[in-house]
Amino acid sequence: MKVTFILAEAALETLPVSLQKDPRVISSCKKFGKKPENCLLDKSLHYWAMDKLKDKEKRGRPDIAFRVVQDVTSSPLYKSGMLNFFIHTYNDYVIEFGDNVRPPHAYFRFEGLIVDLFKKKTIKDANGKVLLQVRHGKVKDVLNGMGLSSAVGFEINGEKSTYEQAAAEIVAGGAFIIGGFPSGNFSTETASIFSKKLSLSQETIETDTVACRVIYELEKILLFKK
Ligand SMILES: C[S@@+](CC[C@H](N)C(=O)[O-])C[C@H]1O[C@@H](n2cnc3c(N)ncnc32)[C@H](O)[C@@H]1O
């Protein structure tokens, strides 16, 4: 059995065109030897220029997706082909991960890969196997593509659950969604897809910590109890 994980509304995007001509952004990119069109929006570097951006508190945290990608692709569940992985971004792009993708461990290489992906739309290995694909789409499009109409969602203000209970719900339903943004809540559109909204503690937990722990509980059900 395969389950699907969607990292939703991830704060992962190339620099918006409106910011690419900002002198502060140009000089920040230059420090890394890059042109603005080859950089990801990053709050730690472009904070002052982000002032006029809509939803600025939810955007510009590519490190969140970077960490989740490392955790997912190194998990036994993904490596054994039992976890489909997608990143849905703030701007409604969907990145689909193929099997056995080994992403770069260094952040600057990850940034280069994502910028390249948005330009080329597909990244293949030396044998022509598709590793990553990006297209316009919403969370519901990903689920529909998997023959599903809902997924277990994780949010602090949901129904109290342990990681173990959450994994059992996911196995029953087939998919789960974790937010790839630093603060705020899911959009009403994404939240309307949740079959259940589960809260794992009264405090906010880092996205990659939630992902790792949920995946481990799924492994206990799907891999280790075989
Ligand atoms: C850093 S949080 C986003 C901030 C959000 N206000 C929050 O506290 O959940 C990123 C994601 O991790 C998951 N998450 C964080 N803390 C959680 C909790 N206590 N229970 C369930 N999910 C949580 C949610 O999917 C959330 O969208």
mmCIF file of C-alpha atoms and ligand atoms in Angstrom:
data_model
loop_
_atom_site.group_PDB
_atom_site.id
_atom_site.type_symbol
_atom_site.label_atom_id
_atom_site.label_comp_id
_atom_site.label_asym_id
_atom_site.label_seq_id
_atom_site.Cartn_x
_atom_site.Cartn_y
_atom_site.Cartn_z
ATOM 1 C CA MET A 1 0.000 0.000 0.000
ATOM 2 C CA LYS A 2 1.156 3.525 -0.866
ATOM 3 C CA VAL A 3 0.313 6.700 1.017
ATOM 4 C CA THR A 4 0.557 10.251 -0.275
ATOM 5 C CA PHE A 5 2.134 13.179 1.546
ATOM 6 C CA ILE A 6 1.475 16.723 0.353
ATOM 7 C CA LEU A 7 3.525 19.522 1.864
ATOM 8 C CA ALA A 8 0.963 22.268 1.239
ATOM 9 C CA GLU A 9 1.180 26.021 0.659
ATOM 10 C CA ALA A 10 4.951 25.742 1.009
ATOM 11 C CA ALA A 11 6.835 29.038 1.295
ATOM 12 C CA LEU A 12 8.876 28.071 -1.771
ATOM 13 C CA GLU A 13 8.960 30.340 -4.823
ATOM 14 C CA THR A 14 11.384 32.119 -7.112
ATOM 15 C CA LEU A 15 11.806 35.841 -6.472
ATOM 16 C CA PRO A 16 8.580 37.590 -7.552
ATOM 17 C CA VAL A 17 9.147 39.799 -10.628
ATOM 18 C CA SER A 18 8.012 42.829 -8.595
ATOM 19 C CA LEU A 19 11.068 42.376 -6.320
ATOM 20 C CA GLN A 20 13.681 41.530 -8.949
ATOM 21 C CA LYS A 21 14.450 45.199 -9.696
ATOM 22 C CA ASP A 22 14.685 46.260 -6.038
ATOM 23 C CA PRO A 23 18.292 47.453 -5.449
ATOM 24 C CA ARG A 24 18.380 45.759 -2.014
ATOM 25 C CA VAL A 25 17.403 42.436 -3.608
ATOM 26 C CA ILE A 26 19.883 42.860 -6.478
ATOM 27 C CA SER A 27 22.738 43.555 -4.057
ATOM 28 C CA SER A 28 21.763 40.642 -1.775
ATOM 29 C CA CYS A 29 21.723 38.209 -4.736
ATOM 30 C CA LYS A 30 25.027 39.633 -6.003
ATOM 31 C CA LYS A 31 26.695 38.700 -2.709
ATOM 32 C CA PHE A 32 25.981 35.060 -3.615
ATOM 33 C CA GLY A 33 27.104 35.591 -7.218
ATOM 34 C CA LYS A 34 23.530 35.249 -8.500
ATOM 35 C CA LYS A 35 21.064 37.233 -10.570
ATOM 36 C CA PRO A 36 17.658 37.857 -8.925
ATOM 37 C CA GLU A 37 15.899 35.583 -11.451
ATOM 38 C CA ASN A 38 18.060 32.709 -10.172
ATOM 39 C CA CYS A 39 17.195 33.160 -6.486
ATOM 40 C CA LEU A 40 14.401 31.866 -4.272
ATOM 41 C CA LEU A 41 12.424 34.333 -2.174
ATOM 42 C CA ASP A 42 14.024 34.167 1.265
ATOM 43 C CA LYS A 43 12.815 36.188 4.228
ATOM 44 C CA SER A 44 16.250 36.034 5.876
ATOM 45 C CA LEU A 45 17.733 37.888 2.868
ATOM 46 C CA HIS A 46 14.854 39.870 1.346
ATOM 47 C CA TYR A 47 12.912 40.818 4.476
ATOM 48 C CA TRP A 48 12.883 44.596 3.904
ATOM 49 C CA ALA A 49 11.892 44.271 0.265
ATOM 50 C CA MET A 50 8.965 41.951 1.151
ATOM 51 C CA ASP A 51 7.021 44.675 2.900
ATOM 52 C CA LYS A 52 4.423 45.105 0.162
ATOM 53 C CA LEU A 53 4.038 41.412 -0.656
ATOM 54 C CA LYS A 54 0.616 39.871 0.007
ATOM 55 C CA ASP A 55 0.715 37.233 2.796
ATOM 56 C CA LYS A 56 4.367 38.092 3.497
ATOM 57 C CA GLU A 57 4.278 36.241 6.836
ATOM 58 C CA LYS A 58 3.527 32.957 5.026
ATOM 59 C CA ARG A 59 6.203 33.351 2.329
ATOM 60 C CA GLY A 60 9.970 33.326 1.846
ATOM 61 C CA ARG A 61 10.956 30.258 3.891
ATOM 62 C CA PRO A 62 12.477 27.844 1.343
ATOM 63 C CA ASP A 63 14.494 26.229 4.164
ATOM 64 C CA ILE A 64 11.277 24.587 5.441
ATOM 65 C CA ALA A 65 10.730 22.679 2.175
ATOM 66 C CA PHE A 66 14.489 21.974 1.975
ATOM 67 C CA ARG A 67 14.448 20.239 5.375
ATOM 68 C CA VAL A 68 11.277 18.277 4.650
ATOM 69 C CA VAL A 69 12.693 17.118 1.303
ATOM 70 C CA GLN A 70 15.817 15.797 3.077
ATOM 71 C CA ASP A 71 13.728 13.984 5.680
ATOM 72 C CA VAL A 72 11.216 12.473 3.249
ATOM 73 C CA THR A 73 13.706 11.263 0.652
ATOM 74 C CA SER A 74 15.940 9.662 3.283
ATOM 75 C CA SER A 75 13.036 7.832 4.976
ATOM 76 C CA PRO A 76 12.723 4.054 4.611
ATOM 77 C CA LEU A 77 9.042 4.535 3.656
ATOM 78 C CA TYR A 78 9.901 6.670 0.616
ATOM 79 C CA LYS A 79 12.931 4.557 -0.302
ATOM 80 C CA SER A 80 10.790 1.419 -0.302
ATOM 81 C CA GLY A 81 8.375 3.068 -2.759
ATOM 82 C CA MET A 82 5.481 3.338 -0.305
ATOM 83 C CA LEU A 83 5.315 7.121 -0.041
ATOM 84 C CA ASN A 84 4.253 9.473 -2.835
ATOM 85 C CA PHE A 85 5.580 12.939 -2.178
ATOM 86 C CA PHE A 86 4.371 16.284 -3.526
ATOM 87 C CA ILE A 87 5.115 19.891 -2.646
ATOM 88 C CA HIS A 88 2.255 22.292 -3.294
ATOM 89 C CA THR A 89 3.520 25.883 -3.136
ATOM 90 C CA TYR A 90 2.026 29.170 -1.966
ATOM 91 C CA ASN A 91 1.663 30.183 -5.643
ATOM 92 C CA ASP A 92 -0.220 27.024 -6.607
ATOM 93 C CA TYR A 93 2.542 25.061 -8.248
ATOM 94 C CA VAL A 94 2.837 21.342 -7.595
ATOM 95 C CA ILE A 95 6.233 19.632 -7.525
ATOM 96 C CA GLU A 96 5.970 15.880 -7.980
ATOM 97 C CA PHE A 97 8.837 13.709 -6.740
ATOM 98 C CA GLY A 98 9.621 10.546 -8.686
ATOM 99 C CA ASP A 99 10.963 7.368 -7.067
ATOM 100 C CA ASN A 100 14.343 7.330 -5.359
ATOM 101 C CA VAL A 101 15.104 11.019 -5.792
ATOM 102 C CA ARG A 102 18.353 11.948 -4.025
ATOM 103 C CA PRO A 103 18.214 15.709 -3.595
ATOM 104 C CA PRO A 104 21.317 17.827 -2.935
ATOM 105 C CA HIS A 105 22.353 17.996 0.711
ATOM 106 C CA ALA A 106 23.721 21.524 0.425
ATOM 107 C CA TYR A 107 21.124 24.292 0.501
ATOM 108 C CA PHE A 108 22.713 26.354 -2.289
ATOM 109 C CA ARG A 109 22.492 23.345 -4.621
ATOM 110 C CA PHE A 110 18.857 22.774 -3.628
ATOM 111 C CA GLU A 111 18.110 26.406 -4.513
ATOM 112 C CA GLY A 112 19.774 25.928 -7.901
ATOM 113 C CA LEU A 113 17.758 22.750 -8.504
ATOM 114 C CA ILE A 114 14.411 24.384 -7.707
ATOM 115 C CA VAL A 115 15.158 27.458 -9.852
ATOM 116 C CA ASP A 116 16.158 25.114 -12.691
ATOM 117 C CA LEU A 117 12.999 23.054 -12.204
ATOM 118 C CA PHE A 118 10.770 26.127 -12.476
ATOM 119 C CA LYS A 119 12.545 27.042 -15.744
ATOM 120 C CA LYS A 120 12.615 23.574 -17.340
ATOM 121 C CA LYS A 121 9.471 22.101 -15.707
ATOM 122 C CA THR A 122 11.086 18.630 -15.581
ATOM 123 C CA ILE A 123 14.357 17.323 -14.142
ATOM 124 C CA LYS A 124 15.562 13.951 -15.439
ATOM 125 C CA ASP A 125 18.496 11.743 -14.491
ATOM 126 C CA ALA A 126 21.246 10.685 -16.907
ATOM 127 C CA ASN A 127 19.049 7.797 -18.151
ATOM 128 C CA GLY A 128 16.066 10.040 -18.886
ATOM 129 C CA LYS A 129 14.071 8.975 -15.805
ATOM 130 C CA VAL A 130 11.893 11.835 -14.518
ATOM 131 C CA LEU A 131 12.999 12.870 -11.018
ATOM 132 C CA LEU A 132 11.020 16.073 -10.505
ATOM 133 C CA GLN A 133 8.145 17.688 -12.381
ATOM 134 C CA VAL A 134 6.380 20.972 -11.735
ATOM 135 C CA ARG A 135 3.004 22.154 -13.002
ATOM 136 C CA HIS A 136 0.305 24.585 -11.968
ATOM 137 C CA GLY A 137 -2.143 22.994 -9.551
ATOM 138 C CA LYS A 138 -3.865 22.970 -6.241
ATOM 139 C CA VAL A 139 -3.893 20.440 -3.428
ATOM 140 C CA LYS A 140 -7.214 19.037 -4.645
ATOM 141 C CA ASP A 141 -5.682 18.396 -8.096
ATOM 142 C CA VAL A 142 -2.957 16.261 -6.508
ATOM 143 C CA LEU A 143 -5.536 14.267 -4.564
ATOM 144 C CA ASN A 144 -7.801 13.845 -7.587
ATOM 145 C CA GLY A 145 -4.791 12.561 -9.520
ATOM 146 C CA MET A 146 -4.385 9.874 -6.861
ATOM 147 C CA GLY A 147 -8.102 9.012 -7.013
ATOM 148 C CA LEU A 148 -8.745 10.677 -3.652
ATOM 149 C CA SER A 149 -11.014 13.553 -2.622
ATOM 150 C CA SER A 150 -9.798 14.249 0.922
ATOM 151 C CA ALA A 151 -6.788 13.859 3.201
ATOM 152 C CA VAL A 152 -5.875 13.976 6.873
ATOM 153 C CA GLY A 153 -4.681 17.503 7.685
ATOM 154 C CA PHE A 154 -2.415 18.592 10.538
ATOM 155 C CA GLU A 155 -3.109 21.833 12.336
ATOM 156 C CA ILE A 156 -2.553 23.026 15.881
ATOM 157 C CA ASN A 157 -6.240 23.844 16.402
ATOM 158 C CA GLY A 158 -7.553 20.451 15.316
ATOM 159 C CA GLU A 159 -8.835 17.329 17.070
ATOM 160 C CA LYS A 160 -6.312 16.051 19.636
ATOM 161 C CA SER A 161 -4.361 13.058 18.349
ATOM 162 C CA THR A 162 -1.214 11.062 19.010
ATOM 163 C CA TYR A 163 1.220 10.426 16.149
ATOM 164 C CA GLU A 164 0.228 6.755 16.291
ATOM 165 C CA GLN A 165 -3.495 7.510 15.958
ATOM 166 C CA ALA A 166 -2.744 9.967 13.156
ATOM 167 C CA ALA A 167 -0.821 7.315 11.212
ATOM 168 C CA ALA A 168 -3.736 4.872 11.514
ATOM 169 C CA GLU A 169 -6.101 7.558 10.122
ATOM 170 C CA ILE A 170 -3.708 8.201 7.224
ATOM 171 C CA VAL A 171 -3.451 4.514 6.360
ATOM 172 C CA ALA A 172 -7.251 4.310 6.341
ATOM 173 C CA GLY A 173 -7.613 7.378 4.089
ATOM 174 C CA GLY A 174 -4.460 7.209 1.959
ATOM 175 C CA ALA A 175 -3.107 10.787 2.205
ATOM 176 C CA PHE A 176 -1.962 13.516 4.582
ATOM 177 C CA ILE A 177 -1.187 17.213 4.440
ATOM 178 C CA ILE A 178 1.271 19.284 6.496
ATOM 179 C CA GLY A 179 1.759 23.027 6.070
ATOM 180 C CA GLY A 180 5.042 24.141 4.503
ATOM 181 C CA PHE A 181 4.749 27.696 5.833
ATOM 182 C CA PRO A 182 6.176 29.354 8.961
ATOM 183 C CA SER A 183 3.098 30.962 10.489
ATOM 184 C CA GLY A 184 -0.631 31.358 9.982
ATOM 185 C CA ASN A 185 -3.160 28.741 8.985
ATOM 186 C CA PHE A 186 -4.117 26.843 5.836
ATOM 187 C CA SER A 187 -6.270 28.678 3.284
ATOM 188 C CA THR A 188 -9.984 27.862 3.486
ATOM 189 C CA GLU A 189 -9.624 26.065 0.160
ATOM 190 C CA THR A 190 -6.957 23.659 1.454
ATOM 191 C CA ALA A 191 -8.680 23.213 4.818
ATOM 192 C CA SER A 192 -11.949 22.259 3.047
ATOM 193 C CA ILE A 193 -10.220 19.110 1.749
ATOM 194 C CA PHE A 194 -9.368 17.752 5.212
ATOM 195 C CA SER A 195 -11.232 14.577 6.150
ATOM 196 C CA LYS A 196 -9.948 15.200 9.705
ATOM 197 C CA LYS A 197 -7.923 18.036 11.172
ATOM 198 C CA LEU A 198 -5.518 16.621 13.754
ATOM 199 C CA SER A 199 -3.589 18.465 16.448
ATOM 200 C CA LEU A 200 -0.498 16.790 17.867
ATOM 201 C CA SER A 201 0.193 19.200 20.705
ATOM 202 C CA GLN A 202 -0.897 22.571 22.041
ATOM 203 C CA GLU A 203 2.328 24.114 20.796
ATOM 204 C CA THR A 204 3.506 24.727 17.259
ATOM 205 C CA ILE A 205 5.891 22.039 16.073
ATOM 206 C CA GLU A 206 8.366 22.539 13.215
ATOM 207 C CA THR A 207 7.051 21.197 9.909
ATOM 208 C CA ASP A 208 9.921 18.735 9.420
ATOM 209 C CA THR A 209 9.525 17.371 12.943
ATOM 210 C CA VAL A 210 5.829 16.647 12.278
ATOM 211 C CA ALA A 211 6.699 15.067 8.925
ATOM 212 C CA CYS A 212 9.458 12.853 10.385
ATOM 213 C CA ARG A 213 7.392 11.603 13.283
ATOM 214 C CA VAL A 214 4.299 10.889 11.189
ATOM 215 C CA ILE A 215 6.399 9.043 8.607
ATOM 216 C CA TYR A 216 8.008 6.949 11.352
ATOM 217 C CA GLU A 217 4.580 5.941 12.691
ATOM 218 C CA LEU A 218 3.504 5.062 9.145
ATOM 219 C CA GLU A 219 6.620 2.913 8.797
ATOM 220 C CA LYS A 220 5.676 1.029 11.961
ATOM 221 C CA ILE A 221 2.324 0.130 10.369
ATOM 222 C CA LEU A 222 3.304 -0.314 6.728
ATOM 223 C CA LEU A 223 6.895 -1.522 6.832
ATOM 224 C CA PHE A 224 7.959 -2.951 10.158
ATOM 225 C CA LYS A 225 4.838 -5.005 10.944
ATOM 226 C CA LYS A 226 5.069 -6.993 7.713
HETATM 227 C C1 LIG B 1 5.213 25.847 11.649
HETATM 228 S S1 LIG B 1 3.627 25.236 11.456
HETATM 229 C C2 LIG B 1 2.707 26.581 10.851
HETATM 230 C C3 LIG B 1 2.212 27.482 11.918
HETATM 231 C C4 LIG B 1 0.768 27.231 12.375
HETATM 232 N N1 LIG B 1 0.232 28.448 12.961
HETATM 233 C C5 LIG B 1 0.685 26.152 13.423
HETATM 234 O O1 LIG B 1 0.965 26.464 14.585
HETATM 235 O O2 LIG B 1 0.321 25.004 13.104
HETATM 236 C C6 LIG B 1 3.743 24.260 10.006
HETATM 237 C C7 LIG B 1 2.819 23.085 9.939
HETATM 238 O O3 LIG B 1 3.185 22.089 10.872
HETATM 239 C C8 LIG B 1 2.028 21.410 11.312
HETATM 240 N N2 LIG B 1 1.941 21.596 12.765
HETATM 241 C C9 LIG B 1 2.701 22.404 13.534
HETATM 242 N N3 LIG B 1 2.364 22.283 14.822
HETATM 243 C C10 LIG B 1 1.344 21.378 14.859
HETATM 244 C C11 LIG B 1 0.562 20.828 15.927
HETATM 245 N N4 LIG B 1 0.736 21.189 17.185
HETATM 246 N N5 LIG B 1 -0.375 19.916 15.617
HETATM 247 C C12 LIG B 1 -0.555 19.529 14.321
HETATM 248 N N6 LIG B 1 0.139 20.019 13.282
HETATM 249 C C13 LIG B 1 1.088 20.928 13.545
HETATM 250 C C14 LIG B 1 0.853 22.009 10.598
HETATM 251 O O4 LIG B 1 0.544 21.245 9.454
HETATM 252 C C15 LIG B 1 1.373 23.384 10.216
HETATM 253 O O5 LIG B 1 0.706 23.903 9.092
#
